[in-house]
CSV table of C-alpha atoms in Angstrom, one decimal:
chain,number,residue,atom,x,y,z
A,1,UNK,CA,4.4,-17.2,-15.8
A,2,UNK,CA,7.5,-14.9,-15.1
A,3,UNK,CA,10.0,-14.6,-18.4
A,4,UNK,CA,13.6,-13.6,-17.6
A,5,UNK,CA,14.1,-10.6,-19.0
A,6,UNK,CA,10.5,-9.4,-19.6
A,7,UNK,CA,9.8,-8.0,-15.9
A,8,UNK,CA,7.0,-6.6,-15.3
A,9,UNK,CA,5.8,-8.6,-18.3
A,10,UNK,CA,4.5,-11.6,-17.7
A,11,UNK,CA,2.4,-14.6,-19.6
A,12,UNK,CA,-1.0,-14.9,-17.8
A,13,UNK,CA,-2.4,-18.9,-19.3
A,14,UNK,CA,-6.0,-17.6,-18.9
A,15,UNK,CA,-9.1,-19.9,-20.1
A,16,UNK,CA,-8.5,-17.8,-23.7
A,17,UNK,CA,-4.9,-19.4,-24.1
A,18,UNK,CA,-1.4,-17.2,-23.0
A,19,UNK,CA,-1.7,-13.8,-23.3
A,20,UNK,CA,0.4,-11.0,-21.8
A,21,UNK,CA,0.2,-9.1,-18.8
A,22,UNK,CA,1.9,-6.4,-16.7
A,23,UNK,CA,2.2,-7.7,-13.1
A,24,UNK,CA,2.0,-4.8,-10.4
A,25,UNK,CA,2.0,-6.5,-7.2
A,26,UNK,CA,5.1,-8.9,-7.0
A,27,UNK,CA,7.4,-9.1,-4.1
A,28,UNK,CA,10.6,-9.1,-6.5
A,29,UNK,CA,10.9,-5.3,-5.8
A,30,UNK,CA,13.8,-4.6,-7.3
A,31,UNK,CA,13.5,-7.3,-10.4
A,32,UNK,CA,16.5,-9.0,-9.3
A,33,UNK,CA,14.8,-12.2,-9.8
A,34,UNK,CA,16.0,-11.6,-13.3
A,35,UNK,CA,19.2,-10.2,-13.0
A,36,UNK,CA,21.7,-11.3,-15.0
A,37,UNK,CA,24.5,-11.9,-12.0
A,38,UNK,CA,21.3,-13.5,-9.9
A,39,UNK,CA,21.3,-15.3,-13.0
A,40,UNK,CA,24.9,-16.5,-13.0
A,41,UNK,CA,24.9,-17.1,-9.0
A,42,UNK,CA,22.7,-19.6,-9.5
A,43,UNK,CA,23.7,-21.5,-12.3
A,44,UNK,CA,27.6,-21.3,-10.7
A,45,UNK,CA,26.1,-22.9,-7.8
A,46,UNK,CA,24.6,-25.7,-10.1
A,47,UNK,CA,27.2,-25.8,-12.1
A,48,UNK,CA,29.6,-26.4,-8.8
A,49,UNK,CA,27.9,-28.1,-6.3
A,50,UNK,CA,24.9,-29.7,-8.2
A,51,UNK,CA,21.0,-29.4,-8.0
A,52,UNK,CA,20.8,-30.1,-4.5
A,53,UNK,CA,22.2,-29.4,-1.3
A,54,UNK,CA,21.8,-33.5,-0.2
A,55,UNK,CA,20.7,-33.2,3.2
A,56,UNK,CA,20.1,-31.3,6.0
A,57,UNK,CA,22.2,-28.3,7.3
A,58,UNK,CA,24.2,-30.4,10.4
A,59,UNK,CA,24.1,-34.0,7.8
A,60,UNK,CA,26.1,-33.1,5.1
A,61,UNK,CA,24.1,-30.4,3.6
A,62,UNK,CA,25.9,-26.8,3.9
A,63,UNK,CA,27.8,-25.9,1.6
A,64,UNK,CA,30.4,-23.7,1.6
A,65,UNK,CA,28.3,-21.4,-1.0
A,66,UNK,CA,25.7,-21.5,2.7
A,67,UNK,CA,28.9,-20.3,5.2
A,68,UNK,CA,29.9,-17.5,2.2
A,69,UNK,CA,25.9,-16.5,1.9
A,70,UNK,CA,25.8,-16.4,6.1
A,71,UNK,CA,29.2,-14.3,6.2
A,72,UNK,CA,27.5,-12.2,3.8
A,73,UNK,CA,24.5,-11.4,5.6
A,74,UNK,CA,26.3,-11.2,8.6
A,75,UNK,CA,28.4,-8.2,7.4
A,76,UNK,CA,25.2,-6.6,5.6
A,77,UNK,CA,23.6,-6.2,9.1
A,78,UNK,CA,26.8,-5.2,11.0
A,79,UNK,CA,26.2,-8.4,13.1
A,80,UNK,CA,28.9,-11.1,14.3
A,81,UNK,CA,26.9,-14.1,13.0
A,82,UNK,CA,23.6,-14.9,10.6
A,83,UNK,CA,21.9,-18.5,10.1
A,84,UNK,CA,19.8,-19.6,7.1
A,85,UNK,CA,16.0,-20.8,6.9
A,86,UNK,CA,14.3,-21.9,3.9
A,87,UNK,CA,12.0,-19.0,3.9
A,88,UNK,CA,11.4,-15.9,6.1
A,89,UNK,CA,8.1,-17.7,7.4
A,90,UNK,CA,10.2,-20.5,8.7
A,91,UNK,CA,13.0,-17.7,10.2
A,92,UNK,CA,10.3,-16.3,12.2
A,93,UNK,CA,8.6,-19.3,13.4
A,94,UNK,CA,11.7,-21.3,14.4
A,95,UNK,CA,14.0,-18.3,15.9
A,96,UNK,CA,11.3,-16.1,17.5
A,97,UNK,CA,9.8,-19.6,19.5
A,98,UNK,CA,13.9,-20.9,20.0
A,99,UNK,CA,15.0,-17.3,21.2
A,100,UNK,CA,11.8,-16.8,23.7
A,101,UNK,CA,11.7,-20.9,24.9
A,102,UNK,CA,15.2,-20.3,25.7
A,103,UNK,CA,15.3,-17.7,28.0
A,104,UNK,CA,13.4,-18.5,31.5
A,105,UNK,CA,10.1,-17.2,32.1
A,106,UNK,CA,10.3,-15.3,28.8
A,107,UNK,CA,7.2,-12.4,28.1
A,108,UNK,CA,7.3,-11.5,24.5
A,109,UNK,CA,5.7,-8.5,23.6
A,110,UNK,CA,4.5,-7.7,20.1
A,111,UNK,CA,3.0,-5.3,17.8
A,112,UNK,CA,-0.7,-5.7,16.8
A,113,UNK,CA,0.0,-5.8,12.9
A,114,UNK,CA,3.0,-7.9,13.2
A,115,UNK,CA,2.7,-10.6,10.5
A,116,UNK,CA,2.0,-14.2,10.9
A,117,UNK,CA,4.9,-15.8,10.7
A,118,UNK,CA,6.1,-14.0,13.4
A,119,UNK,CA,2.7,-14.7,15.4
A,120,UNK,CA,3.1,-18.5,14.3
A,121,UNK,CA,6.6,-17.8,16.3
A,122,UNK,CA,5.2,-16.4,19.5
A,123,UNK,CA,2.5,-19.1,19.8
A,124,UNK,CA,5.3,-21.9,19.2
A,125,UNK,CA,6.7,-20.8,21.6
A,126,UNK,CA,4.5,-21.3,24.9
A,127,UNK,CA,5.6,-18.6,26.4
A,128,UNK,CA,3.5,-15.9,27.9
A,129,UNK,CA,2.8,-12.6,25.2
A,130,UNK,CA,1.5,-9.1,25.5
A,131,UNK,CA,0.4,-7.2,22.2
A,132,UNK,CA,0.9,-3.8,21.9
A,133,UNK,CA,-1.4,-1.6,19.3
A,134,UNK,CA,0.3,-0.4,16.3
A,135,UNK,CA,3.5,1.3,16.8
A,136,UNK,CA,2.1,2.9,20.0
A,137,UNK,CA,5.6,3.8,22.4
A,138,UNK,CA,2.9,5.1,25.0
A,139,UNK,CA,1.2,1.6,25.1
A,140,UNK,CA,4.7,-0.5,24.8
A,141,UNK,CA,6.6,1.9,27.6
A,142,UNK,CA,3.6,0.8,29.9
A,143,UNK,CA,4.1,-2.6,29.5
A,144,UNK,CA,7.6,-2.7,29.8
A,145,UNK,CA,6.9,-0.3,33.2
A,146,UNK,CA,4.7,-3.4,34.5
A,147,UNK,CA,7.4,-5.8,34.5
A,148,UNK,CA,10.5,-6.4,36.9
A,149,UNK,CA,13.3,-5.2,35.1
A,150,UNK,CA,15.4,-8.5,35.6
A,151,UNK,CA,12.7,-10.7,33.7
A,152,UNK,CA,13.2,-11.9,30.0
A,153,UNK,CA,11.5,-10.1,27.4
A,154,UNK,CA,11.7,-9.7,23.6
A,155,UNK,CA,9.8,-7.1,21.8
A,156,UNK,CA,9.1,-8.2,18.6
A,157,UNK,CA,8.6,-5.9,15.8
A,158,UNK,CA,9.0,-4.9,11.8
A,159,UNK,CA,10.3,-2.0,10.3
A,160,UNK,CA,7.9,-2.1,7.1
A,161,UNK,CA,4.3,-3.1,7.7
A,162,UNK,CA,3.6,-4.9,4.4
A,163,UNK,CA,-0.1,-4.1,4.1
A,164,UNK,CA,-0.4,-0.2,4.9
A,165,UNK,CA,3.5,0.3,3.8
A,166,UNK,CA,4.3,2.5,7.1
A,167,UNK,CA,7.6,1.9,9.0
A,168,UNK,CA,8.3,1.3,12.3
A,169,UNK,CA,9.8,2.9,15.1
A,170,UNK,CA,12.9,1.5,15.5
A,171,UNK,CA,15.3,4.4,17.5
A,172,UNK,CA,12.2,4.7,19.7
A,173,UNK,CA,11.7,0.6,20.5
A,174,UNK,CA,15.3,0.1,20.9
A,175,UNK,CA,16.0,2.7,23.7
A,176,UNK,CA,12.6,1.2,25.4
A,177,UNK,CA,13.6,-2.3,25.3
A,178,UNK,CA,17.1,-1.0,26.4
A,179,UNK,CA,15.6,0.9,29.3
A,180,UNK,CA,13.7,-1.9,30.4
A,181,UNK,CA,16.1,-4.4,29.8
A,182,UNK,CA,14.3,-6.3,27.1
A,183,UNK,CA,15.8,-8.2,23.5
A,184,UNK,CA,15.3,-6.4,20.2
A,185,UNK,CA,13.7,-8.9,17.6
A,186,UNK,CA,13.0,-7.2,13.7
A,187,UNK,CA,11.6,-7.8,11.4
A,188,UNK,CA,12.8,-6.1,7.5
A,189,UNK,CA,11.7,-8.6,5.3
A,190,UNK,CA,9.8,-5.6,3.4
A,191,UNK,CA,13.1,-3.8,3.6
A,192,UNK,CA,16.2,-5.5,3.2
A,193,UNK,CA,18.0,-4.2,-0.8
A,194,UNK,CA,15.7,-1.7,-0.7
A,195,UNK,CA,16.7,1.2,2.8
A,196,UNK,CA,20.0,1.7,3.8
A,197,UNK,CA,24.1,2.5,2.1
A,198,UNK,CA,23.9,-1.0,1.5
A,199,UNK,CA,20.9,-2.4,1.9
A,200,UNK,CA,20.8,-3.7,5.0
A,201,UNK,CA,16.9,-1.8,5.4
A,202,UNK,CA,15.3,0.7,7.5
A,203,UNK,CA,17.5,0.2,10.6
A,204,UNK,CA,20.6,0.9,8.4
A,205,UNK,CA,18.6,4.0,6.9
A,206,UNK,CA,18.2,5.5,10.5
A,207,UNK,CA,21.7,4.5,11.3
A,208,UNK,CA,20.6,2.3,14.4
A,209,UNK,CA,21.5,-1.2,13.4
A,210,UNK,CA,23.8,-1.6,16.3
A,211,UNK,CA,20.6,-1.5,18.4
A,212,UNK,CA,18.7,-4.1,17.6
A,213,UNK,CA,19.7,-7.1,19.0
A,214,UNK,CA,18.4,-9.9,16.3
A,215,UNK,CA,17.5,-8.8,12.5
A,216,UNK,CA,15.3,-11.3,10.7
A,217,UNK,CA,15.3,-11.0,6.5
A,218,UNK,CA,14.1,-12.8,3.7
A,219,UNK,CA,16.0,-13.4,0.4
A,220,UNK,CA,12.5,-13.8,-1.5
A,221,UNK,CA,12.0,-10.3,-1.9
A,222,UNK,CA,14.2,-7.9,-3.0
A,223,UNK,CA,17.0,-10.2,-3.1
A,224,UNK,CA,14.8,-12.1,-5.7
A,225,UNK,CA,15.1,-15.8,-4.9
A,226,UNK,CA,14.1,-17.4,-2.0
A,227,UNK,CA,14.9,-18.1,2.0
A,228,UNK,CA,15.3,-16.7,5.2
A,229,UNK,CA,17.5,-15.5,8.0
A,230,UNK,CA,18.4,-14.0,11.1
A,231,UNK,CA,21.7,-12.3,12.5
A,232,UNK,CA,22.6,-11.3,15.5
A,233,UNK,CA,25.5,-12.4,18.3
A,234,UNK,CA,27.2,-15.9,18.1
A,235,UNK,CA,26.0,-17.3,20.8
A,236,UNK,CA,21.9,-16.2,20.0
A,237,UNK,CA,23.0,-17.5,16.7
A,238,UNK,CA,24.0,-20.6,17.9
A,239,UNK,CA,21.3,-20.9,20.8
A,240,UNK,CA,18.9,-20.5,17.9
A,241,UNK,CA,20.9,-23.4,15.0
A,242,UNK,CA,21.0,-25.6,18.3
A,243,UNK,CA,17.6,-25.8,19.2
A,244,UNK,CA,15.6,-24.5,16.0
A,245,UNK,CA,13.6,-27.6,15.0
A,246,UNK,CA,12.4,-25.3,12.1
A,247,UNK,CA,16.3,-25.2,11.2
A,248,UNK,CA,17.6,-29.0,12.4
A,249,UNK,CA,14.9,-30.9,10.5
A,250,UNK,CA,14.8,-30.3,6.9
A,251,UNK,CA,16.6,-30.1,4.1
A,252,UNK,CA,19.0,-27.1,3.2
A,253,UNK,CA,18.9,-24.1,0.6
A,254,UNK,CA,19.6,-25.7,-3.4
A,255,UNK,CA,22.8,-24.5,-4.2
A,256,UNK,CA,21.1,-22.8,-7.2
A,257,UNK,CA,19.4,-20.6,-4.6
A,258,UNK,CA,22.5,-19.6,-2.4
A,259,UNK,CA,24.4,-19.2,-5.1
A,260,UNK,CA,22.1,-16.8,-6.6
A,261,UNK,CA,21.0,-15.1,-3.6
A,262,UNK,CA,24.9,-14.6,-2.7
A,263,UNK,CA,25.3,-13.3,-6.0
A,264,UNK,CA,21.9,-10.7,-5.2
A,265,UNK,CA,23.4,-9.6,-1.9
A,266,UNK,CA,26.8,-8.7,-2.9
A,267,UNK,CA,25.1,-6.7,-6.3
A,268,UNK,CA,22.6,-4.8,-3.9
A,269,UNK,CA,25.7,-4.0,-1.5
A,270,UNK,CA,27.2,-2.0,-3.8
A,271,UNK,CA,27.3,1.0,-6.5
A,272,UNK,CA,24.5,-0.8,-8.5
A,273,UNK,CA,22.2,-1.5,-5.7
A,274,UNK,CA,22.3,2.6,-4.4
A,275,UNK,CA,21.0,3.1,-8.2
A,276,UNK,CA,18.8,0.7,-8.2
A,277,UNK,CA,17.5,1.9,-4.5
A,278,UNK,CA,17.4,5.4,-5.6
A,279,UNK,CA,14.8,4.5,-9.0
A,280,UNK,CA,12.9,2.2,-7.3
A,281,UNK,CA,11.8,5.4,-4.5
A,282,UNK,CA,11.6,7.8,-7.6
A,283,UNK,CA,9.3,5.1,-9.2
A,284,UNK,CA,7.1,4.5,-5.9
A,285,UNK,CA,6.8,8.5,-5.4
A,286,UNK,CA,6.0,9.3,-9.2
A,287,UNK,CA,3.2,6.3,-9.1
A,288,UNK,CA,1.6,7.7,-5.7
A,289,UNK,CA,1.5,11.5,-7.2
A,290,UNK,CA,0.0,10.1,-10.5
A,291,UNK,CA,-2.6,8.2,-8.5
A,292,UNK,CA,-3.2,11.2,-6.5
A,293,UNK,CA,-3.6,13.4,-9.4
A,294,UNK,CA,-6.5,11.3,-10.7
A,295,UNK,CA,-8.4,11.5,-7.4
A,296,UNK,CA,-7.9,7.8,-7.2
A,297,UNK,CA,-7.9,6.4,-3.3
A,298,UNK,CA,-4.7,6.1,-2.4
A,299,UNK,CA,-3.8,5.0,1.2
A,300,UNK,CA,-1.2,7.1,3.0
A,301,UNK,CA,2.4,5.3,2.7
A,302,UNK,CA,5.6,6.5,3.6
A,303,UNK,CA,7.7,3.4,2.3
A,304,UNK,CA,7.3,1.9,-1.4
A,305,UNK,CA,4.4,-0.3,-0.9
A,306,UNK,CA,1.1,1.4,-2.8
A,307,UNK,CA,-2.0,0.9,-1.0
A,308,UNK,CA,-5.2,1.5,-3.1
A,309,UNK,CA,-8.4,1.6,-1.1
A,310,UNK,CA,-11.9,-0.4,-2.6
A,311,UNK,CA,-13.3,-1.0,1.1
A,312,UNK,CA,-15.8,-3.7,-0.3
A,313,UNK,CA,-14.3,-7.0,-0.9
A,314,UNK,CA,-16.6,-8.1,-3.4
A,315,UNK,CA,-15.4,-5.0,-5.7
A,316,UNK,CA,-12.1,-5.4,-4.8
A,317,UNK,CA,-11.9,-9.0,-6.3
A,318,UNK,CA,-13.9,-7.7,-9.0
A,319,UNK,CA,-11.5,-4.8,-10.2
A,320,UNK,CA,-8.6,-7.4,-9.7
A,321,UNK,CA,-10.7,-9.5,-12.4
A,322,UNK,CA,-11.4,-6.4,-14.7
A,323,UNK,CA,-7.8,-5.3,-14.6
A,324,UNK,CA,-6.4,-8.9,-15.5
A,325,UNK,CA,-9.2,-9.2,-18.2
A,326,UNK,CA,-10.2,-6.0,-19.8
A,327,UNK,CA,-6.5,-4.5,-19.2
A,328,UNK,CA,-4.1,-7.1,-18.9
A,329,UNK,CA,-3.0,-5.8,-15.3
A,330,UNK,CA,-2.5,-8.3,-12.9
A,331,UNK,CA,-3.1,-6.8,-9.1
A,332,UNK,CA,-4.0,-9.4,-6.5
A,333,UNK,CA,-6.9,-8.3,-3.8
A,334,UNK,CA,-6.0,-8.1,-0.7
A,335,UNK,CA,-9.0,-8.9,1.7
A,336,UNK,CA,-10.1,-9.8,5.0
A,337,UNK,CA,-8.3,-11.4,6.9
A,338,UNK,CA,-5.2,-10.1,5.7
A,339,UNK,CA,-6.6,-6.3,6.5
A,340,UNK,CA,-9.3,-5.7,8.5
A,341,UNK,CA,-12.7,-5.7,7.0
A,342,UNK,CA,-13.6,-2.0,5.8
A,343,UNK,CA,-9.9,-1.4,4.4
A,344,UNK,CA,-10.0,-4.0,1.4
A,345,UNK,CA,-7.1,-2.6,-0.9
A,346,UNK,CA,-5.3,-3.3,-3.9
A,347,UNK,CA,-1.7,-3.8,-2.6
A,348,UNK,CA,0.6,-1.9,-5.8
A,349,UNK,CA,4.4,-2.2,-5.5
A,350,UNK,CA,6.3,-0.3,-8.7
A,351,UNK,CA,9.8,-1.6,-9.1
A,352,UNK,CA,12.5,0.3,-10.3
A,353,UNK,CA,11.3,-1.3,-14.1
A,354,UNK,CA,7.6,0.0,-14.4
A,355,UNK,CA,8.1,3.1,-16.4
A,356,UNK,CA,6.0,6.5,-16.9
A,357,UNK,CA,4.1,4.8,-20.1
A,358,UNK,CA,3.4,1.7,-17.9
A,359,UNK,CA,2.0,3.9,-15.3
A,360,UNK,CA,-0.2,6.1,-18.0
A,361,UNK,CA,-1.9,3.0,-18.7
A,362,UNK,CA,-2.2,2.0,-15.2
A,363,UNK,CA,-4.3,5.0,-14.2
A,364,UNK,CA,-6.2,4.9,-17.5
A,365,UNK,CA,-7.2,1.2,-16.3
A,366,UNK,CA,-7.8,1.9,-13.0
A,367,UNK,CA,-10.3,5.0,-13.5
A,368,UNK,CA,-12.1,2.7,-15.9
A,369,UNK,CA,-12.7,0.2,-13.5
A,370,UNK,CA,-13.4,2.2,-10.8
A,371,UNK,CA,-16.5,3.9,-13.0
A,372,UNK,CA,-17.6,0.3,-14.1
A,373,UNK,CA,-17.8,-1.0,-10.6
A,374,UNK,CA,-18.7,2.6,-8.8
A,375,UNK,CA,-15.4,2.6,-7.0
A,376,UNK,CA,-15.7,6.1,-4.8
A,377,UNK,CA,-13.0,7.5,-5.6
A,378,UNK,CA,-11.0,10.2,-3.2
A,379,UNK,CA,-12.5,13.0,-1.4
């Protein structure tokens, strides 16, 4: 059980009674789950507009705390319009099936790794698909080639892969897809608060925002509450409110959560989030130099997601027993099917809140573990 103002601390109601534990692997990278103006947002939005939003987006249920959030993410992204989900699973499903049914004899091509919500979306969506393997241009360029240039195509993609933490090519896709004549279609749920000025993510980081043609987020992450959107043109925008099923038929965003996640956005925007930003990539770099320093496995990651490798998935639930247990560290296993079998992994991602003593008894936990079970450690 999270308690505001205790992150990373939380209460773990184990079969011993409550007891507390530091948890290592939540989404809320930055902490602003907590945050006193998250806080605030939401209770304002209670406060002003009541508990629930009271129906669905198009009967009577946006709220003019839903147009201010959209504006917002709108101008994050540098994009005319964005559109609200009620989670980033939804946003993928509903806009990646909409966009692609949409457009006539739509091919959508997309990367190997991509996650499931997007795949949900690409299955909905009947249309015919072509996967290409892991940020390979080569691969992508040649099935671009293969095509007439005048048929629809959307190349979906993210910019962080959430299980091995590496980024993806997003200059390099965009100038393909232009070439070829295909739609842009990110994903930065990994990203968003966390790369960029502003926090817009990776594609504001490389200064090619302008490129892609339809950014998808989540504001269950970084932004700390919960949701999902995409922004892009006005009329995709609207193509995608008009026709998303995902979108028509069911109830909108709680006030408490617009409010809130308005309240995140604009706080992550701005002076605070840069420093916030700027700790939370000292914090991810200190923790993968401490691991590496105690010859402990750790996967090669360019972004702040903390891969550690087990490659057994009976030992990798095990240690994530042992470290809730014996240590007090809660670290979920991450396991086939969610990585392929071989690469079972303990999936670490500091925020800008787990400090160096934290960390000291992190490691000291880990290397215990790993001796108990006969973890190999790195070469």
């Amino acid at each position: 059980a999270r308690q505001v103002g205790a992150f990373p601390q939380a209460i773990w109601h184990g079969p011993d009674g409550p007891r507390q534990v530091t948890v290592w692997c939540s989404n809320d990278y930055l902490g602003m789950g907590h945050h006193p103006a998250v806080l605030e947002g939401a209770c304002g939005g209670v406060r002003g507009y009541g508990a629930g939003a009271g129906g669905t987006r198009n009967i009577s249920g946006t709220t003019h705390l839903h147009v201010l959030l959209e504006q917002e993410l709108a101008a994050l992204h540098g994009k005319p319009a964005a559109l609200l989900f009620t989670s980033g699973y939804v946003a993928n499903e509903a806009a990646i099936s909409t966009i692609a049914r949409l457009l006539p004899d739509c091919l959508i091509l997309s990367d190997e790794l991509n996650h499931a919500s997007m795949i949900a979306g690409v299955r909905n969506s009947g249309c015919e698909k072509q996967i290409f393997r892991h940020n390979d241009l080569d691969h992508l360029a040649a099935l671009l080639a293969a095509q007439p240039r005048g048929r629809a195509k959307l190349v979906a993609f993210e910019s962080v892969y959430s299980m091995d933490g590496d980024f993806g090519p997003i200059r390099e896709v965009c100038a393909l897809a232009r070439e070829h004549g295909a739609l842009t279609y990110l994903d930065e749920v990994h990203a968003v608060g966390m790369y960029g000025a502003h926090g817009a993510g990776v594609a504001e980081r490389d200064a090619v925002m302008a490129e892609v043609d339809v950014v998808q987020g989540t504001l269950g992450k970084a932004f700390g509450t919960m949701g999902g959107y995409i922004a892009g043109s006005t009329a995709l925008v609207d193509a995608v409110r008009s026709h998303a099923p995902g979108f028509i038929f069911t109830t909108s965003l709680p006030p408490s959560i617009t409010g809130g996640a308005l309240a995140s956005v604009q706080f992550l925007r701005g002076e605070g989030g840069r420093a916030l930003r700027s700790r939370h990539q000292e914090r991810a770099a200190t923790l993968k130099a401490r691991l590496l320093a105690a010859e402990l496995p750790v996967m090669d990651s360019p972004s702040h997601i903390v891969p550690l490798l087990v490659g057994d998935p009976v030992r990798c639930k095990a240690a994530s027993d042992l470290l809730l247990e014996r240590h007090g560290i809660y670290i979920q296993p991450i396991n086939f099917p969610t990585v392929p079998k071989g690469t079972e992994r303990l999936r670490l991602t500091p925020s800008p809140l787990h400090d160096d003593a934290l960390m000291d008894r992190l490691v000291e936990a880990l290397l215990e573990v790993w001796r108990t079970l006969e973890i190999r450690l790195a070469a």
